Each structure stands twice: as C-alpha cells, then as structure tokens.
C-alpha cells in the first residue's frame, strides 16, 4: 500500500502553470486536471495530487517535491536592487504570475538532458513530450537501451537523429564532470557545449532546469520577443558558441553586447524565472494578439504602434 502524505507548500503555487514551461513535464503523466504520475527517474510510479495552491497529497519524496513544485524559489526576494521602469514592470509581472514558480530537477539529470536537447527548434508540447514518452516506453528508462534505439521508430526529426550522439557526449563530458560537487555552472556549461548539437540555449536551459542556476538565461525566441517589446535591455548579439566555449560571461569580449550576459547582469537571480514567465506570457498573450487584455500593454512597444 502506498503511503500518501500531505505536503503543505510555504506559499501558493499554481502547479499546472508552473509545470507548463518546465522540462519536468516529460517525466510526468497527467492523469486528470489535478493529478500527475511520475513515470520515470526518481520516485517513478508515485502520484501527486493537487488539493489547493498550498496543499498536495503525494508519496513523492520531500526533496524532489521541493524542486518539482518550485517551492524553492521566491521571486520577491530579488527585486530590491531594481529601480524605476524596470522595477515597475517586474512588480507587475510578479503580481500577475505570483503563483508561477520554477519547476526544476537536479535528480533526473540524464532524462532532463534528453528533454532539453530534443526541444531545440520544435514545439515542446506537440513534439518533445510525445517523443520522450515513446523513448521511455521503448527503453524502460535504461540509458544504454536509449543509446541503441533506432530513432526512426520514434520519429524522423533531425533532433531525434542527433540524440544518440549528443547523449553519448553528455555521458562522456558532463555526467562525470558533475559528479565532482565542487564544479561551478560555468564549467558545466563548457562541458555541455562540447556535446554534439548543443549550443548556448541548450546549455543554459540545462543550467536553469537541472543545475538549478537561477541566473542562467536560455535565449529563446520568447525571451527575445519580450525583451524587444518591453525594451528591457540593450543588446546586439545572442550567445555565440565559439565565444561561450572559451569564456564565462564575466570575461567574454562580447559581454556588453550579448543578451544572455546583459539580461543576467540586469535582473540577477530573477533572470531564469523571468525567462520562464516570458515563455508563458508570449504564448498566452503575444502570439494570440491579445494586446488589449495584456497587463503589460502600457510598457510594450508593439502596443504603442497600434
């Protein structure tokens, strides 16, 4: 008999919306509106049922729950050094998305890497979740079996074709490197960039969602859209792999021009959370053209041109 216990969150969290942009989603089956089953990795086979924004019933371990729910992160803690217009925008975002947190997972690193790698230049919710679930079913979660899968039985995308080589490189360069707990995020990032097909966006998503580095900023199209529309920072370049392999953002010659560097310098430990919120907001409002309903309309350049 499973031992289910009540888990009381320290603040209200909308778990469905928190999970929506998270790579944890590929590790879960949604049974119904408020119930999830962990299907692979740590605590596989265990259930999570949302009773209220502050109460969950589950047999998942407390250490995983802490990260999975996003309870570990408090955006309000990191706004003190912001000023003026940026402070007003961030306060508005926190007010609207106060119950959305960062669902991360430092325990299921290999599976999270697979999810992140497959997500490049494709629709995460339409394709990546489907691909991962097929891979889990075929391999039963065995990494050695995943490496041997004929990915044509999963799908015909270039991401799937590249996965075995990228995963082999991950196991060679990243996994043993991370086992030394003294390693910092910059070192992990450089090891990730050695992997076949891995650029800065994949590396930074891994740092945020797996290494739990809240200052890491995956520079995806949603971030670019929101930064440009809200005129948040001035930049002229996106991260470039050849520079990222050799430098941290601290010493990089492109640091003052690169979106990743400038954004993290401006927003500090809010950076990863804001990037995640921008993913949600771009999908809920911007891409649907709902400017009139948007609470950020007064700050938005696109609204001004209408």
mmCIF file with all atom_site columns, C-alpha atoms in Angstrom, residues 6 13 113 179 221 305:
data_model
loop_
_atom_site.group_PDB
_atom_site.id
_atom_site.type_symbol
_atom_site.label_atom_id
_atom_site.label_alt_id
_atom_site.label_comp_id
_atom_site.label_asym_id
_atom_site.label_entity_id
_atom_site.label_seq_id
_atom_site.pdbx_PDB_ins_code
_atom_site.Cartn_x
_atom_site.Cartn_y
_atom_site.Cartn_z
_atom_site.occupancy
_atom_site.B_iso_or_equiv
_atom_site.pdbx_formal_charge
_atom_site.auth_seq_id
_atom_site.auth_comp_id
_atom_site.auth_asym_id
_atom_site.auth_atom_id
_atom_site.pdbx_PDB_model_num
ATOM 1 C CA . UNK A 1 6   ? 0.012  15.850 2.874   1.00 0.00 ? 6   UNK A CA 1
ATOM 2 C CA . UNK A 1 13  ? 1.727  27.775 -6.305  1.00 0.00 ? 13  UNK A CA 1
ATOM 3 C CA . UNK A 1 113 ? 19.067 16.491 -20.787 1.00 0.00 ? 113 UNK A CA 1
ATOM 4 C CA . UNK A 1 179 ? 29.948 14.140 -10.058 1.00 0.00 ? 179 UNK A CA 1
ATOM 5 C CA . UNK A 1 221 ? 12.535 33.328 -29.252 1.00 0.00 ? 221 UNK A CA 1
ATOM 6 C CA . UNK A 1 305 ? 2.500  51.235 -32.679 1.00 0.00 ? 305 UNK A CA 1
#
